[in-house]
Amino acid sequence: MFFPIVCLVYYLLPGIKGRTIFLLLASYYFYMCWEPVYALLLLTSTLITYISALCMDRSRSRRWRKISLFSGIFINLGILFFYKYYEFAGSLITNFFSLLNIGIEIPRWNVLLPVGISFYIFQAVGYAVDVYRGTIKAEKNFVVYALFISFFRSWSPVLSNELKICFLSLEKNISFRMRILMQDLD
């Protein structure tokens, strides 16, 4: 029911700015339904790559562009590693040391895996790499970029390129076509 309601409200709202903000809020609501605090994780990843991309876009120094790229990638992959692989790596290290009769135990955190973390981390990293390569310019509008990263619809297994292009073009008053938004409802 969530998706059809969002589509309806989206088309009832006047103006592209209001629609963009509404979709961003709906996306964060969708994400927060699993664990509200993880919206901060999504926001952190979004802010890191947004700032990293702006730094790369504005800098003429190849060295500074590389530093911006690799810091954004390192922080984002660090977040992914912690939430997705920390428990596994910790148990491997603990087991390795126990084989050597060394009593080191990596503490367990038992954290819930955030919904969509791999998707939005790799989406953000891919965006940063594209900005670094000059394939695309850094998005100046934070709301548009945040929607590109967080849009709940794009967490389905297949995201059409046409839908991605629509999102990257929101600020140019290109609205969504109902058939694109409804393509997975068949």
PDB file of C-alpha atoms in Angstrom:
ATOM      1  CA  MET A   1       0.000   0.000   0.000  1.00  0.00           C
ATOM      2  CA  PHE A   2       2.907   2.323   0.678  1.00  0.00           C
ATOM      3  CA  PHE A   3       4.053   2.674  -2.919  1.00  0.00           C
ATOM      4  CA  PRO A   4       0.641   3.481  -4.474  1.00  0.00           C
ATOM      5  CA  ILE A   5      -0.044   6.058  -1.751  1.00  0.00           C
ATOM      6  CA  VAL A   6       3.316   7.718  -2.376  1.00  0.00           C
ATOM      7  CA  CYS A   7       2.607   7.802  -6.131  1.00  0.00           C
ATOM      8  CA  LEU A   8      -0.795   9.377  -5.561  1.00  0.00           C
ATOM      9  CA  VAL A   9       0.488  12.043  -3.167  1.00  0.00           C
ATOM     10  CA  TYR A  10       3.442  12.718  -5.476  1.00  0.00           C
ATOM     11  CA  TYR A  11       1.126  13.561  -8.380  1.00  0.00           C
ATOM     12  CA  LEU A  12      -1.185  15.622  -6.197  1.00  0.00           C
ATOM     13  CA  LEU A  13       1.634  17.874  -5.007  1.00  0.00           C
ATOM     14  CA  PRO A  14       2.295  21.001  -7.060  1.00  0.00           C
ATOM     15  CA  GLY A  15       5.816  21.804  -8.184  1.00  0.00           C
ATOM     16  CA  ILE A  16       8.924  19.715  -8.561  1.00  0.00           C
ATOM     17  CA  LYS A  17      10.583  21.010  -5.351  1.00  0.00           C
ATOM     18  CA  GLY A  18       7.684  19.891  -3.172  1.00  0.00           C
ATOM     19  CA  ARG A  19       7.571  16.538  -4.938  1.00  0.00           C
ATOM     20  CA  THR A  20      11.295  16.015  -4.514  1.00  0.00           C
ATOM     21  CA  ILE A  21      11.173  16.804  -0.799  1.00  0.00           C
ATOM     22  CA  PHE A  22       8.120  14.568  -0.369  1.00  0.00           C
ATOM     23  CA  LEU A  23       9.853  11.627  -2.079  1.00  0.00           C
ATOM     24  CA  LEU A  24      12.929  12.142   0.080  1.00  0.00           C
ATOM     25  CA  LEU A  25      10.831  12.137   3.249  1.00  0.00           C
ATOM     26  CA  ALA A  26       8.888   9.084   2.049  1.00  0.00           C
ATOM     27  CA  SER A  27      12.147   7.298   1.309  1.00  0.00           C
ATOM     28  CA  TYR A  28      13.530   8.025   4.758  1.00  0.00           C
ATOM     29  CA  TYR A  29      10.214   6.921   6.302  1.00  0.00           C
ATOM     30  CA  PHE A  30      10.403   3.674   4.322  1.00  0.00           C
ATOM     31  CA  TYR A  31      13.941   3.101   5.583  1.00  0.00           C
ATOM     32  CA  MET A  32      13.039   4.009   9.179  1.00  0.00           C
ATOM     33  CA  CYS A  33      10.217   1.447   9.300  1.00  0.00           C
ATOM     34  CA  TRP A  34      12.825  -1.245  10.021  1.00  0.00           C
ATOM     35  CA  GLU A  35      14.979   0.651  12.518  1.00  0.00           C
ATOM     36  CA  PRO A  36      14.589   4.438  12.875  1.00  0.00           C
ATOM     37  CA  VAL A  37      18.135   5.070  14.106  1.00  0.00           C
ATOM     38  CA  TYR A  38      19.587   3.676  10.870  1.00  0.00           C
ATOM     39  CA  ALA A  39      18.272   6.720   9.021  1.00  0.00           C
ATOM     40  CA  LEU A  40      21.256   8.499  10.579  1.00  0.00           C
ATOM     41  CA  LEU A  41      23.530   5.916   8.975  1.00  0.00           C
ATOM     42  CA  LEU A  42      21.960   6.557   5.580  1.00  0.00           C
ATOM     43  CA  LEU A  43      22.256  10.308   6.123  1.00  0.00           C
ATOM     44  CA  THR A  44      25.925   9.950   7.161  1.00  0.00           C
ATOM     45  CA  SER A  45      26.800   7.965   4.050  1.00  0.00           C
ATOM     46  CA  THR A  46      24.904  10.464   1.895  1.00  0.00           C
ATOM     47  CA  LEU A  47      26.660  13.463   3.466  1.00  0.00           C
ATOM     48  CA  ILE A  48      30.100  11.853   3.126  1.00  0.00           C
ATOM     49  CA  THR A  49      29.760  11.174  -0.591  1.00  0.00           C
ATOM     50  CA  TYR A  50      27.993  14.475  -1.236  1.00  0.00           C
ATOM     51  CA  ILE A  51      30.871  16.435   0.317  1.00  0.00           C
ATOM     52  CA  SER A  52      33.481  14.175  -1.277  1.00  0.00           C
ATOM     53  CA  ALA A  53      31.941  14.672  -4.734  1.00  0.00           C
ATOM     54  CA  LEU A  54      31.716  18.451  -4.299  1.00  0.00           C
ATOM     55  CA  CYS A  55      35.392  18.561  -3.268  1.00  0.00           C
ATOM     56  CA  MET A  56      36.376  16.497  -6.308  1.00  0.00           C
ATOM     57  CA  ASP A  57      34.240  18.628  -8.605  1.00  0.00           C
ATOM     58  CA  ARG A  58      35.718  21.900  -7.362  1.00  0.00           C
ATOM     59  CA  SER A  59      39.354  20.841  -7.133  1.00  0.00           C
ATOM     60  CA  ARG A  60      41.811  21.049  -9.991  1.00  0.00           C
ATOM     61  CA  SER A  61      44.453  19.152  -8.047  1.00  0.00           C
ATOM     62  CA  ARG A  62      44.559  15.480  -9.000  1.00  0.00           C
ATOM     63  CA  ARG A  63      46.006  14.693  -5.572  1.00  0.00           C
ATOM     64  CA  TRP A  64      43.159  16.406  -3.698  1.00  0.00           C
ATOM     65  CA  ARG A  65      40.584  14.700  -5.943  1.00  0.00           C
ATOM     66  CA  LYS A  66      42.123  11.302  -5.110  1.00  0.00           C
ATOM     67  CA  ILE A  67      42.177  12.094  -1.391  1.00  0.00           C
ATOM     68  CA  SER A  68      38.507  13.119  -1.542  1.00  0.00           C
ATOM     69  CA  LEU A  69      37.562   9.996  -3.467  1.00  0.00           C
ATOM     70  CA  PHE A  70      39.458   7.526  -1.306  1.00  0.00           C
ATOM     71  CA  SER A  71      38.339   9.081   1.984  1.00  0.00           C
ATOM     72  CA  GLY A  72      34.710   8.871   0.892  1.00  0.00           C
ATOM     73  CA  ILE A  73      35.153   5.281  -0.260  1.00  0.00           C
ATOM     74  CA  PHE A  74      37.107   4.285   2.863  1.00  0.00           C
ATOM     75  CA  ILE A  75      34.520   5.713   5.266  1.00  0.00           C
ATOM     76  CA  ASN A  76      31.588   4.201   3.376  1.00  0.00           C
ATOM     77  CA  LEU A  77      33.195   0.772   3.083  1.00  0.00           C
ATOM     78  CA  GLY A  78      34.132   1.016   6.766  1.00  0.00           C
ATOM     79  CA  ILE A  79      30.449   1.519   7.603  1.00  0.00           C
ATOM     80  CA  LEU A  80      29.526  -1.431   5.388  1.00  0.00           C
ATOM     81  CA  PHE A  81      32.222  -3.642   6.901  1.00  0.00           C
ATOM     82  CA  PHE A  82      31.167  -2.864  10.452  1.00  0.00           C
ATOM     83  CA  TYR A  83      27.475  -3.578   9.925  1.00  0.00           C
ATOM     84  CA  LYS A  84      27.786  -6.471   7.529  1.00  0.00           C
ATOM     85  CA  TYR A  85      31.078  -8.239   8.279  1.00  0.00           C
ATOM     86  CA  TYR A  86      32.230  -7.264  11.785  1.00  0.00           C
ATOM     87  CA  GLU A  87      30.654 -10.285  13.521  1.00  0.00           C
ATOM     88  CA  PHE A  88      32.085 -12.693  10.942  1.00  0.00           C
ATOM     89  CA  ALA A  89      35.584 -11.181  11.031  1.00  0.00           C
ATOM     90  CA  GLY A  90      35.506 -11.012  14.831  1.00  0.00           C
ATOM     91  CA  SER A  91      34.628 -14.686  15.163  1.00  0.00           C
ATOM     92  CA  LEU A  92      37.374 -15.644  12.685  1.00  0.00           C
ATOM     93  CA  ILE A  93      39.963 -13.655  14.634  1.00  0.00           C
ATOM     94  CA  THR A  94      38.769 -15.078  17.961  1.00  0.00           C
ATOM     95  CA  ASN A  95      38.880 -18.642  16.577  1.00  0.00           C
ATOM     96  CA  PHE A  96      42.340 -18.081  15.103  1.00  0.00           C
ATOM     97  CA  PHE A  97      43.732 -16.883  18.427  1.00  0.00           C
ATOM     98  CA  SER A  98      42.038 -19.720  20.301  1.00  0.00           C
ATOM     99  CA  LEU A  99      43.844 -22.195  18.011  1.00  0.00           C
ATOM    100  CA  LEU A 100      47.092 -20.585  19.161  1.00  0.00           C
ATOM    101  CA  ASN A 101      45.924 -20.799  22.798  1.00  0.00           C
ATOM    102  CA  ILE A 102      45.840 -17.029  23.060  1.00  0.00           C
ATOM    103  CA  GLY A 103      42.873 -15.759  25.024  1.00  0.00           C
ATOM    104  CA  ILE A 104      41.850 -12.827  22.837  1.00  0.00           C
ATOM    105  CA  GLU A 105      38.166 -12.441  22.176  1.00  0.00           C
ATOM    106  CA  ILE A 106      36.734  -9.810  19.874  1.00  0.00           C
ATOM    107  CA  PRO A 107      33.603  -8.332  21.488  1.00  0.00           C
ATOM    108  CA  ARG A 108      30.286  -9.112  19.834  1.00  0.00           C
ATOM    109  CA  TRP A 109      27.921  -6.245  19.045  1.00  0.00           C
ATOM    110  CA  ASN A 110      24.880  -8.134  17.785  1.00  0.00           C
ATOM    111  CA  VAL A 111      23.663  -5.240  15.654  1.00  0.00           C
ATOM    112  CA  LEU A 112      20.758  -5.564  13.261  1.00  0.00           C
ATOM    113  CA  LEU A 113      21.853  -5.325   9.633  1.00  0.00           C
ATOM    114  CA  PRO A 114      20.438  -2.086   8.174  1.00  0.00           C
ATOM    115  CA  VAL A 115      18.038  -2.608   5.285  1.00  0.00           C
ATOM    116  CA  GLY A 116      19.595  -1.784   1.928  1.00  0.00           C
ATOM    117  CA  ILE A 117      23.032  -0.909   3.345  1.00  0.00           C
ATOM    118  CA  SER A 118      24.989  -2.625   0.564  1.00  0.00           C
ATOM    119  CA  PHE A 119      22.811  -1.022  -2.091  1.00  0.00           C
ATOM    120  CA  TYR A 120      23.085   2.553  -0.898  1.00  0.00           C
ATOM    121  CA  ILE A 121      26.778   2.274   0.043  1.00  0.00           C
ATOM    122  CA  PHE A 122      27.684   0.954  -3.408  1.00  0.00           C
ATOM    123  CA  GLN A 123      25.337   3.455  -5.060  1.00  0.00           C
ATOM    124  CA  ALA A 124      27.144   6.267  -3.210  1.00  0.00           C
ATOM    125  CA  VAL A 125      30.608   4.866  -3.976  1.00  0.00           C
ATOM    126  CA  GLY A 126      29.709   4.424  -7.662  1.00  0.00           C
ATOM    127  CA  TYR A 127      28.501   8.008  -7.791  1.00  0.00           C
ATOM    128  CA  ALA A 128      31.761   9.264  -6.240  1.00  0.00           C
ATOM    129  CA  VAL A 129      33.821   7.245  -8.739  1.00  0.00           C
ATOM    130  CA  ASP A 130      31.766   8.662 -11.632  1.00  0.00           C
ATOM    131  CA  VAL A 131      32.380  12.211 -10.372  1.00  0.00           C
ATOM    132  CA  TYR A 132      36.107  11.472  -9.988  1.00  0.00           C
ATOM    133  CA  ARG A 133      36.318  10.125 -13.546  1.00  0.00           C
ATOM    134  CA  GLY A 134      34.432  13.134 -14.871  1.00  0.00           C
ATOM    135  CA  THR A 135      31.601  10.964 -16.189  1.00  0.00           C
ATOM    136  CA  ILE A 136      29.120  13.162 -14.322  1.00  0.00           C
ATOM    137  CA  LYS A 137      29.264  16.462 -12.478  1.00  0.00           C
ATOM    138  CA  ALA A 138      28.688  16.519  -8.740  1.00  0.00           C
ATOM    139  CA  GLU A 139      25.075  17.211  -7.829  1.00  0.00           C
ATOM    140  CA  LYS A 140      24.946  20.617  -6.145  1.00  0.00           C
ATOM    141  CA  ASN A 141      21.448  20.198  -4.696  1.00  0.00           C
ATOM    142  CA  PHE A 142      21.719  18.047  -1.552  1.00  0.00           C
ATOM    143  CA  VAL A 143      18.031  17.102  -1.574  1.00  0.00           C
ATOM    144  CA  VAL A 144      18.245  15.773  -5.141  1.00  0.00           C
ATOM    145  CA  TYR A 145      21.407  13.809  -4.327  1.00  0.00           C
ATOM    146  CA  ALA A 146      19.935  12.449  -1.076  1.00  0.00           C
ATOM    147  CA  LEU A 147      16.869  11.275  -3.009  1.00  0.00           C
ATOM    148  CA  PHE A 148      19.099   9.583  -5.589  1.00  0.00           C
ATOM    149  CA  ILE A 149      20.778   7.586  -2.802  1.00  0.00           C
ATOM    150  CA  SER A 150      17.775   6.886  -0.612  1.00  0.00           C
ATOM    151  CA  PHE A 151      14.813   6.458  -2.965  1.00  0.00           C
ATOM    152  CA  PHE A 152      12.919   3.420  -1.641  1.00  0.00           C
ATOM    153  CA  ARG A 153      11.815   2.314  -5.110  1.00  0.00           C
ATOM    154  CA  SER A 154      15.386   1.822  -6.265  1.00  0.00           C
ATOM    155  CA  TRP A 155      15.984  -0.848  -3.632  1.00  0.00           C
ATOM    156  CA  SER A 156      14.222  -3.372  -5.800  1.00  0.00           C
ATOM    157  CA  PRO A 157      16.561  -5.877  -7.478  1.00  0.00           C
ATOM    158  CA  VAL A 158      16.394  -4.138 -10.861  1.00  0.00           C
ATOM    159  CA  LEU A 159      16.582  -0.381 -11.280  1.00  0.00           C
ATOM    160  CA  SER A 160      16.048   0.833 -14.805  1.00  0.00           C
ATOM    161  CA  ASN A 161      18.503   3.388 -16.187  1.00  0.00           C
ATOM    162  CA  GLU A 162      15.526   5.468 -17.286  1.00  0.00           C
ATOM    163  CA  LEU A 163      14.431   5.807 -13.651  1.00  0.00           C
ATOM    164  CA  LYS A 164      17.963   6.781 -12.574  1.00  0.00           C
ATOM    165  CA  ILE A 165      18.068   9.466 -15.255  1.00  0.00           C
ATOM    166  CA  CYS A 166      14.702  10.806 -14.099  1.00  0.00           C
ATOM    167  CA  PHE A 167      16.036  11.180 -10.570  1.00  0.00           C
ATOM    168  CA  LEU A 168      19.218  12.881 -11.645  1.00  0.00           C
ATOM    169  CA  SER A 169      17.100  15.281 -13.707  1.00  0.00           C
ATOM    170  CA  LEU A 170      14.517  16.206 -11.070  1.00  0.00           C
ATOM    171  CA  GLU A 171      15.797  19.733 -10.672  1.00  0.00           C
ATOM    172  CA  LYS A 172      15.309  20.343 -14.383  1.00  0.00           C
ATOM    173  CA  ASN A 173      11.536  19.823 -13.973  1.00  0.00           C
ATOM    174  CA  ILE A 174      11.451  16.392 -15.558  1.00  0.00           C
ATOM    175  CA  SER A 175       8.715  14.587 -13.688  1.00  0.00           C
ATOM    176  CA  PHE A 176       8.257  10.858 -13.386  1.00  0.00           C
ATOM    177  CA  ARG A 177       6.058   9.024 -15.788  1.00  0.00           C
ATOM    178  CA  MET A 178       3.489   6.820 -14.121  1.00  0.00           C
ATOM    179  CA  ARG A 179       4.473   3.830 -16.246  1.00  0.00           C
ATOM    180  CA  ILE A 180       8.051   3.946 -14.910  1.00  0.00           C
ATOM    181  CA  LEU A 181       6.942   4.195 -11.312  1.00  0.00           C
ATOM    182  CA  MET A 182       4.345   1.460 -11.741  1.00  0.00           C
ATOM    183  CA  GLN A 183       6.439  -0.951 -13.829  1.00  0.00           C
ATOM    184  CA  ASP A 184       7.027  -3.410 -10.988  1.00  0.00           C
ATOM    185  CA  LEU A 185       3.420  -3.488  -9.813  1.00  0.00           C
ATOM    186  CA  ASP A 186       2.340  -5.760 -12.694  1.00  0.00           C
TER     187      ASP A 186
END
